[in-house]
Coordinates of C-alpha atoms and ligand atoms in Angstrom, one line a residue:
M1 CA -33.7 46.8 6.2
S2 CA -34.1 47.6 10.1
S3 CA -30.8 47.2 11.9
R4 CA -32.3 44.6 14.0
I5 CA -32.8 42.4 10.8
F6 CA -29.7 43.7 9.5
L7 CA -27.8 42.0 12.7
A8 CA -29.9 39.0 12.4
V9 CA -28.7 38.5 8.7
L10 CA -25.1 39.5 10.0
L11 CA -25.1 36.7 12.6
L12 CA -26.6 34.1 10.4
S13 CA -24.0 34.6 8.0
A14 CA -21.1 34.6 10.6
L15 CA -22.5 31.3 11.8
S16 CA -22.7 29.5 8.6
L17 CA -19.4 30.7 7.9
T18 CA -18.3 28.9 11.4
V19 CA -20.5 25.7 10.2
Q20 CA -18.7 25.4 6.9
A21 CA -15.2 25.7 8.3
A22 CA -16.3 22.4 10.6
D23 CA -18.3 20.8 7.9
S24 CA -17.3 17.9 5.7
T25 CA -17.6 20.2 2.6
A26 CA -15.2 22.2 3.7
W27 CA -12.5 19.8 1.8
Q28 CA -11.2 19.7 -1.7
A29 CA -10.6 16.6 -3.2
G30 CA -8.9 15.4 -6.7
V31 CA -8.8 12.0 -8.2
A32 CA -6.9 10.9 -11.3
R33 CA -6.2 7.0 -13.0
V34 CA -3.4 6.0 -15.3
V35 CA -2.7 3.0 -17.4
I36 CA 0.6 1.4 -16.5
T37 CA 0.2 -1.8 -18.3
P38 CA 3.9 -2.4 -19.5
P39 CA 3.8 -1.2 -23.3
Q40 CA 6.2 -4.4 -24.1
P41 CA 5.9 -7.9 -23.0
M42 CA 8.1 -8.5 -20.1
W43 CA 8.7 -10.2 -16.8
M44 CA 6.2 -10.7 -14.1
S45 CA 6.6 -10.3 -10.5
G46 CA 5.9 -12.2 -7.3
Y47 CA 6.8 -16.1 -8.0
G48 CA 10.3 -17.0 -8.2
G49 CA 9.2 -20.2 -10.6
R50 CA 8.1 -18.2 -13.4
D51 CA 10.2 -18.9 -16.5
H52 CA 9.2 -16.5 -19.3
A53 CA 7.5 -13.1 -20.0
A54 CA 4.0 -12.2 -19.8
E55 CA 1.8 -13.7 -22.6
G56 CA -1.1 -11.3 -22.6
A57 CA -3.5 -9.4 -20.4
I58 CA -7.1 -9.8 -18.6
H59 CA -7.3 -6.3 -18.3
D60 CA -5.0 -2.9 -18.1
L61 CA -3.4 -2.4 -15.0
Y62 CA -3.7 1.3 -13.3
A63 CA -2.1 3.6 -10.7
R64 CA -4.7 5.7 -9.0
A65 CA -4.7 8.4 -7.0
A66 CA -6.8 11.0 -4.5
A67 CA -5.5 14.4 -3.2
V68 CA -7.3 16.0 -0.4
R69 CA -6.9 19.6 1.1
D70 CA -8.3 20.6 4.3
A71 CA -9.8 24.2 4.6
Q72 CA -6.3 25.1 5.9
G73 CA -4.6 24.3 2.7
E74 CA -3.1 21.1 3.7
T75 CA -2.7 18.7 1.0
A76 CA -2.1 15.1 0.9
V77 CA -1.9 12.4 -1.9
F78 CA -2.8 8.8 -1.5
I79 CA -1.4 6.6 -4.2
S80 CA -3.0 2.9 -5.1
S81 CA -1.2 0.7 -7.8
D82 CA -1.8 -2.7 -9.4
L83 CA 1.8 -3.5 -8.5
V84 CA 3.5 -6.1 -6.5
G85 CA 5.4 -3.8 -4.4
V86 CA 6.5 0.0 -4.2
P87 CA 10.3 0.3 -4.9
I88 CA 11.7 2.5 -2.7
K89 CA 13.9 4.2 -5.4
M90 CA 10.7 5.1 -7.1
V91 CA 9.3 6.6 -3.9
R92 CA 12.3 8.8 -3.6
A93 CA 12.4 9.8 -7.4
V94 CA 8.8 10.5 -7.7
S95 CA 8.2 12.1 -4.0
A96 CA 11.5 14.8 -4.7
V97 CA 9.5 15.7 -8.0
V98 CA 6.4 16.2 -6.1
E99 CA 7.8 18.1 -3.4
Q100 CA 9.5 20.5 -5.6
K101 CA 6.7 21.1 -7.9
H102 CA 3.7 21.2 -5.6
G103 CA 5.3 22.0 -2.3
I104 CA 4.1 18.5 -1.0
P105 CA 6.3 17.0 1.8
R106 CA 7.2 13.4 2.1
R107 CA 5.0 13.1 5.0
S108 CA 1.8 13.9 2.9
L109 CA 2.3 11.5 0.1
M110 CA 1.1 7.6 0.8
F111 CA 2.5 5.2 -2.2
T112 CA 0.4 1.9 -1.9
C113 CA 0.2 -1.1 -3.9
S114 CA -2.3 -4.0 -4.5
H115 CA 0.2 -6.8 -4.2
T116 CA -0.8 -8.6 -7.4
H117 CA 1.4 -11.2 -8.6
C118 CA 0.6 -10.7 -12.2
G119 CA 1.9 -7.4 -12.6
P120 CA 5.4 -6.6 -13.9
A121 CA 8.8 -7.0 -12.0
L122 CA 9.9 -3.6 -10.8
D123 CA 13.4 -2.2 -10.1
H124 CA 13.8 -3.4 -6.4
M125 CA 15.5 -6.1 -4.6
L126 CA 12.6 -8.6 -4.9
S127 CA 13.1 -9.0 -8.7
F128 CA 16.1 -11.0 -7.9
M129 CA 14.0 -14.0 -7.0
L130 CA 13.4 -13.9 -10.9
D131 CA 15.8 -16.0 -13.2
M132 CA 15.9 -12.9 -15.6
K133 CA 19.2 -12.5 -17.7
D134 CA 21.0 -8.7 -18.4
A135 CA 18.5 -7.9 -20.9
D136 CA 15.7 -8.7 -19.0
W137 CA 17.1 -6.4 -16.2
Q138 CA 17.4 -3.7 -18.8
Q139 CA 13.6 -4.2 -20.0
V140 CA 12.7 -4.1 -16.0
R141 CA 14.7 -0.7 -15.4
D142 CA 13.4 0.8 -18.6
Y143 CA 9.8 -0.1 -17.6
Q144 CA 10.6 1.4 -13.9
Q145 CA 11.9 4.8 -15.7
W146 CA 8.6 5.0 -17.5
L147 CA 6.3 4.2 -14.4
N148 CA 8.0 6.9 -12.5
G149 CA 7.3 9.3 -15.0
K150 CA 3.6 7.9 -15.2
M151 CA 3.4 8.1 -11.1
I152 CA 4.4 11.9 -11.4
E153 CA 1.6 12.4 -14.2
L154 CA -0.9 11.1 -11.8
I155 CA -0.2 13.1 -8.9
D156 CA -0.2 16.1 -11.1
A157 CA -3.6 15.0 -12.4
A158 CA -5.1 14.4 -9.0
I159 CA -3.8 17.6 -7.9
A160 CA -4.8 19.5 -10.8
D161 CA -8.3 18.1 -10.0
L162 CA -8.6 19.6 -6.4
K163 CA -12.3 20.9 -6.0
P164 CA -14.6 21.5 -3.2
A165 CA -15.6 18.1 -2.2
R166 CA -17.5 16.2 0.6
L167 CA -15.6 13.0 2.4
S168 CA -17.3 10.5 4.5
A169 CA -15.8 7.3 6.0
G170 CA -17.5 4.0 7.2
S171 CA -16.5 0.1 6.8
G172 CA -18.0 -2.8 5.5
R173 CA -17.0 -6.4 5.6
T174 CA -16.4 -9.4 3.1
T175 CA -14.8 -13.0 4.3
F176 CA -12.7 -14.6 1.6
A177 CA -9.4 -13.9 3.4
A178 CA -8.4 -17.1 5.4
N179 CA -5.1 -17.1 7.9
R180 CA -2.8 -19.0 5.6
R181 CA -0.4 -20.1 8.1
A182 CA -0.4 -23.7 9.5
P183 CA -3.0 -25.0 10.7
K184 CA -4.7 -23.0 7.6
G185 CA -7.9 -21.1 8.6
I186 CA -7.5 -21.1 12.5
G187 CA -5.1 -17.8 12.9
P188 CA -6.3 -14.5 13.4
Y189 CA -7.7 -12.5 10.4
D190 CA -9.7 -9.1 9.7
H191 CA -12.4 -9.1 7.5
Q192 CA -13.1 -5.2 7.6
V193 CA -13.5 -3.3 4.3
P194 CA -12.8 0.5 5.3
V195 CA -14.1 2.9 2.9
L196 CA -13.5 6.6 2.2
R197 CA -16.2 8.1 0.1
I198 CA -15.5 11.5 -2.1
E199 CA -18.5 13.0 -3.6
S200 CA -19.2 16.8 -5.0
P201 CA -20.3 19.0 -2.0
D202 CA -24.2 18.6 -2.8
G203 CA -23.9 14.6 -3.2
Q204 CA -25.0 14.3 -6.4
Q205 CA -21.7 12.8 -8.0
L206 CA -19.3 10.0 -6.5
R207 CA -16.1 10.8 -7.7
G208 CA -14.0 8.6 -5.7
L209 CA -13.6 5.5 -3.4
V210 CA -10.7 4.4 -1.2
F211 CA -11.1 0.9 0.0
G212 CA -9.0 -1.6 1.7
Y213 CA -8.6 -5.5 2.6
A214 CA -6.3 -7.3 4.7
C215 CA -5.4 -10.3 2.2
H216 CA -2.7 -11.6 -0.3
N217 CA -3.8 -10.3 -3.8
T218 CA -2.9 -13.8 -5.1
T219 CA -5.8 -15.6 -6.5
L220 CA -3.8 -15.8 -9.8
G221 CA -0.6 -16.9 -10.8
F222 CA -0.4 -17.2 -14.6
Y223 CA 1.0 -15.2 -17.2
N224 CA -1.3 -12.6 -17.9
W225 CA -1.5 -8.9 -16.8
C226 CA -4.2 -9.0 -14.1
G227 CA -4.9 -6.7 -10.9
D228 CA -6.5 -10.2 -9.5
Y229 CA -9.1 -9.7 -6.9
A230 CA -8.5 -6.0 -6.0
G231 CA -8.0 -5.3 -9.9
F232 CA -11.1 -6.4 -10.6
A233 CA -12.9 -4.9 -7.7
Q234 CA -11.7 -1.4 -8.7
L235 CA -12.9 -2.1 -12.0
Y236 CA -16.5 -3.4 -11.0
L237 CA -16.7 -0.2 -8.9
E238 CA -15.7 2.3 -11.8
D239 CA -18.2 0.5 -14.0
H240 CA -21.0 0.9 -11.6
H241 CA -20.3 4.4 -10.7
P242 CA -19.1 6.0 -13.8
D243 CA -16.8 9.1 -13.2
C244 CA -15.6 7.5 -10.2
V245 CA -11.8 6.4 -9.5
A246 CA -11.9 3.4 -7.5
M247 CA -8.8 3.1 -5.3
F248 CA -7.8 -0.4 -3.3
F249 CA -5.2 -0.7 -0.8
T250 CA -3.7 -3.9 1.3
G251 CA -4.1 -4.2 4.8
G252 CA -2.2 -6.4 7.0
G253 CA -2.6 -9.2 4.7
A254 CA 0.8 -10.8 4.6
D255 CA -0.5 -14.1 6.3
Q256 CA -3.8 -14.1 4.5
N257 CA -4.6 -15.6 1.4
P258 CA -7.9 -15.6 -0.8
L259 CA -8.8 -19.5 -0.3
P260 CA -9.6 -21.3 -2.4
R261 CA -7.8 -19.8 -5.4
R262 CA -5.9 -20.3 -8.5
T263 CA -8.9 -19.8 -11.2
L264 CA -9.6 -16.6 -12.8
E265 CA -13.3 -17.2 -12.1
L266 CA -12.3 -17.4 -8.2
A267 CA -10.3 -13.7 -9.2
E268 CA -13.5 -12.3 -10.3
K269 CA -15.8 -13.9 -7.6
Y270 CA -13.6 -12.4 -4.9
G271 CA -13.4 -9.0 -6.7
R272 CA -17.2 -8.9 -7.0
M273 CA -17.6 -9.5 -3.1
L274 CA -15.3 -6.8 -2.1
A275 CA -16.9 -4.4 -4.7
T276 CA -20.4 -5.5 -3.2
A277 CA -18.9 -4.9 0.6
V278 CA -18.1 -1.5 -0.6
D279 CA -21.4 -0.7 -2.5
D280 CA -23.3 -2.1 0.8
V281 CA -21.3 0.7 2.9
L282 CA -22.4 3.3 0.4
D283 CA -25.8 2.0 0.4
D284 CA -26.3 1.5 4.1
G285 CA -26.1 4.9 4.9
E286 CA -23.8 4.5 7.8
L287 CA -21.2 6.9 6.3
K288 CA -19.8 9.3 8.7
P289 CA -18.7 12.8 7.3
V290 CA -15.0 13.7 7.7
T291 CA -14.7 16.8 9.6
G292 CA -11.8 18.7 11.0
Q293 CA -8.3 19.4 9.7
L294 CA -5.3 17.0 7.7
K295 CA -2.4 16.2 9.9
T296 CA 0.5 13.9 8.4
A297 CA 3.5 12.3 10.0
F298 CA 6.2 10.1 8.6
R299 CA 9.2 8.7 9.9
D300 CA 12.0 5.8 9.0
I301 CA 12.9 3.7 12.1
D302 CA 16.1 1.3 12.0
L303 CA 14.9 -2.0 11.7
A304 CA 17.6 -4.7 12.8
F305 CA 18.7 -8.0 11.6
A306 CA 19.0 -11.0 13.8
A307 CA 22.4 -12.0 12.7
L308 CA 24.8 -11.2 9.6
P309 CA 26.7 -14.1 7.9
S310 CA 30.6 -13.7 7.4
K311 CA 32.2 -12.7 4.4
Q312 CA 33.5 -16.2 3.9
E313 CA 29.9 -17.9 4.9
L314 CA 28.7 -15.7 1.9
E315 CA 31.5 -16.7 -0.5
E316 CA 30.7 -20.1 0.0
T317 CA 27.1 -19.6 -0.5
Q318 CA 27.7 -18.3 -3.7
K319 CA 29.2 -21.4 -4.9
T320 CA 27.2 -23.9 -3.2
G321 CA 23.8 -22.6 -2.7
N322 CA 20.4 -22.9 -4.9
R323 CA 19.6 -20.0 -7.2
Y324 CA 18.0 -18.0 -4.7
L325 CA 20.6 -18.1 -1.9
K326 CA 23.2 -17.7 -4.4
N327 CA 21.5 -14.5 -5.9
R328 CA 21.3 -13.4 -2.1
A329 CA 25.0 -13.9 -1.5
T330 CA 26.2 -12.1 -4.6
N331 CA 24.1 -9.0 -3.5
L332 CA 25.0 -9.1 0.1
L333 CA 28.7 -9.4 -1.3
K334 CA 28.2 -6.8 -3.5
Q335 CA 26.8 -4.4 -0.2
W336 CA 29.9 -5.6 1.3
D337 CA 31.9 -4.1 -1.3
E338 CA 30.1 -1.0 -1.4
H339 CA 30.0 -0.3 2.3
G340 CA 33.2 -2.3 3.7
R341 CA 30.4 -4.1 6.0
L342 CA 26.9 -5.7 5.8
L343 CA 24.5 -3.2 6.8
E344 CA 22.9 -4.1 10.4
T345 CA 19.6 -2.3 9.7
Y346 CA 17.0 -1.4 7.4
P347 CA 15.1 2.0 7.4
F348 CA 11.4 1.1 7.8
P349 CA 9.0 3.7 6.8
V350 CA 5.9 4.5 9.6
Q351 CA 3.2 7.0 8.2
V352 CA 0.3 8.7 10.4
W353 CA -2.6 10.6 8.9
Q354 CA -5.3 12.4 10.8
L355 CA -8.0 12.6 8.2
G356 CA -10.2 14.9 10.1
D357 CA -11.1 14.6 13.7
G358 CA -12.4 10.8 13.5
L359 CA -10.2 9.0 11.4
T360 CA -6.6 8.0 11.8
W361 CA -5.1 6.4 9.1
V362 CA -1.3 4.2 9.8
A363 CA 0.5 3.4 6.7
L364 CA 3.6 0.6 7.4
G365 CA 5.8 -0.6 5.0
G366 CA 6.8 -4.0 4.0
E367 CA 4.3 -7.3 3.9
L368 CA 2.5 -6.7 7.1
V369 CA 0.9 -9.5 9.0
V370 CA -2.6 -8.9 10.4
E371 CA -1.7 -8.8 14.2
Y372 CA -0.5 -5.4 13.5
Q373 CA -3.7 -4.4 12.2
L374 CA -5.7 -5.8 14.9
R375 CA -3.5 -4.5 17.6
L376 CA -3.4 -0.8 16.2
K377 CA -7.0 -0.6 15.8
H378 CA -7.2 -2.0 19.2
E379 CA -5.0 0.5 20.8
L380 CA -5.6 3.6 18.7
G381 CA -9.6 3.3 18.6
D382 CA -11.5 0.8 16.7
G383 CA -13.8 2.1 14.2
R384 CA -11.7 5.3 14.1
T385 CA -8.5 3.5 12.9
W386 CA -7.5 2.3 9.4
V387 CA -4.3 0.2 8.7
T388 CA -2.5 0.3 5.2
G389 CA 0.4 -2.3 4.5
Y390 CA 2.6 -2.7 1.7
A391 CA 3.1 1.1 2.0
N392 CA 6.0 3.4 0.9
D393 CA 8.6 0.7 0.6
V394 CA 8.0 -3.2 0.3
M395 CA 11.3 -4.6 1.5
A396 CA 10.4 -8.1 3.4
Y397 CA 8.0 -9.5 5.6
I398 CA 7.0 -8.0 8.9
P399 CA 5.9 -10.3 11.2
S400 CA 4.5 -9.9 14.4
E401 CA 6.7 -10.9 17.4
R402 CA 4.6 -14.0 17.6
V403 CA 5.0 -15.0 14.0
L404 CA 8.9 -14.3 14.1
E405 CA 9.3 -16.5 16.9
E406 CA 7.7 -19.2 15.2
G407 CA 9.6 -18.7 11.9
G408 CA 8.4 -20.3 9.0
Y409 CA 8.0 -18.4 5.5
E410 CA 6.3 -15.0 6.9
G411 CA 8.8 -15.0 10.0
D412 CA 12.0 -16.0 8.3
S413 CA 12.6 -17.8 5.1
S414 CA 11.0 -15.0 3.0
M415 CA 13.9 -12.8 3.7
I416 CA 15.8 -14.8 1.0
Y417 CA 13.7 -13.7 -1.5
Y418 CA 14.0 -10.0 -0.7
Q419 CA 18.0 -10.4 -0.5
L420 CA 18.3 -9.6 3.3
P421 CA 20.9 -11.1 5.5
S422 CA 18.5 -13.0 8.2
R423 CA 15.1 -12.7 10.0
W424 CA 14.4 -9.7 12.2
K425 CA 15.7 -9.2 15.4
A426 CA 13.3 -9.7 18.3
G427 CA 11.5 -6.4 19.4
L428 CA 10.5 -5.1 16.0
E429 CA 6.8 -5.4 16.8
Q430 CA 6.7 -3.0 19.8
Q431 CA 9.5 -0.9 17.9
I432 CA 6.8 -0.1 14.9
V433 CA 3.8 0.1 17.5
D434 CA 5.5 2.6 19.8
T435 CA 6.5 4.8 16.6
V436 CA 3.0 4.7 15.4
H437 CA 1.9 6.0 18.8
E438 CA 4.2 8.8 18.8
L439 CA 3.5 10.0 15.3
N440 CA -0.2 9.5 16.7
R441 CA 0.7 11.9 19.6
V442 CA 2.4 14.3 17.3
T443 CA -0.6 14.7 14.6
Q444 CA -3.4 15.1 17.5
E445 CA -1.5 18.0 19.1
Ligands
LIG1 ZN1 3.1 -11.2 -0.5

């Protein structure tokens, strides 16, 4: 080989190394899924009016995960689940184990749920809306222990599956979500369906799909385990693409319902619509390669309550209120005994991931209304911003300032079912949005 050719080869290989580092195939990814259907019949979550345990199943419930690692070795794990919420006790227990075992910090784990109302009752405050006896509660706590173990198993499996992968992102749309606040169907909505595709480096094998939609997963309210429309969408996609794990997350869908609803056929239909929207994104070739680095940030901020009841008021409610008000008063009095007062604030989780240079992924706790999603997309850049709600702790509804002022279920009365003392104090929207901007800056430095 002449020295000139040798130099050219050397230059070429150096060039290809540089290209590789900035390339969408510089990633590693791992996917996994586990069945989390309760092994025993037990109470279902989401509706306070249910009066007995589940009777059967339409299909299994799953938790699914995608681990991603950039060329620098930074690793994050996204977790999706066919559950009504994300109990904070579960998040703490599971992330402590994952951090210790894998060295992955809390900021790099994103726990999400589909908010199905045909899943099991969990060990969190929302379950006090159910008319459960001590034995039922014991069953819930036993299930939660088992579920925590399954979550660790799931994350272990996704990390063990890490191998070179190509990532790309895009977005589609489907139209079944409608603003459910009065007057119905008039208020803001967001029909976007964000999609992340995980493939083998040669593009031959589709390994994972992460997708979202801003809509309550509440087509159904019967006594059978079911992932509702989101569960059907995931199963359709997994059926259509063998060896692919399809993972749903809920966007800011707290004030959105699938309308009309309440039949199994409608849940299947919406699942089909959502899966088709995802498939259309795969087919239309508009997916952009995800290139660059992974950066993550996380912070709990103190959201304040508008007012705290006195001890006397709570004792009075305990005697005279309806079942829901009585349960809340009992829980708040318990808090009084533990802390010598009622807590004025709640720690609200805010998380921001930069998945490469072109995708900012915001994950907020609680039942997030759509205005957060619309505002953050506008302020952080439409087309490059994803918003996930119901993430890392579902402790209450999170109304926008407008919805808080209007009141109603999402702005006020839903706080009863979450065992919280009052509506949120005005100013929460700006506090949350400011924190997102701050974490966005930190992760872009
Ligand atoms: Zn809800």
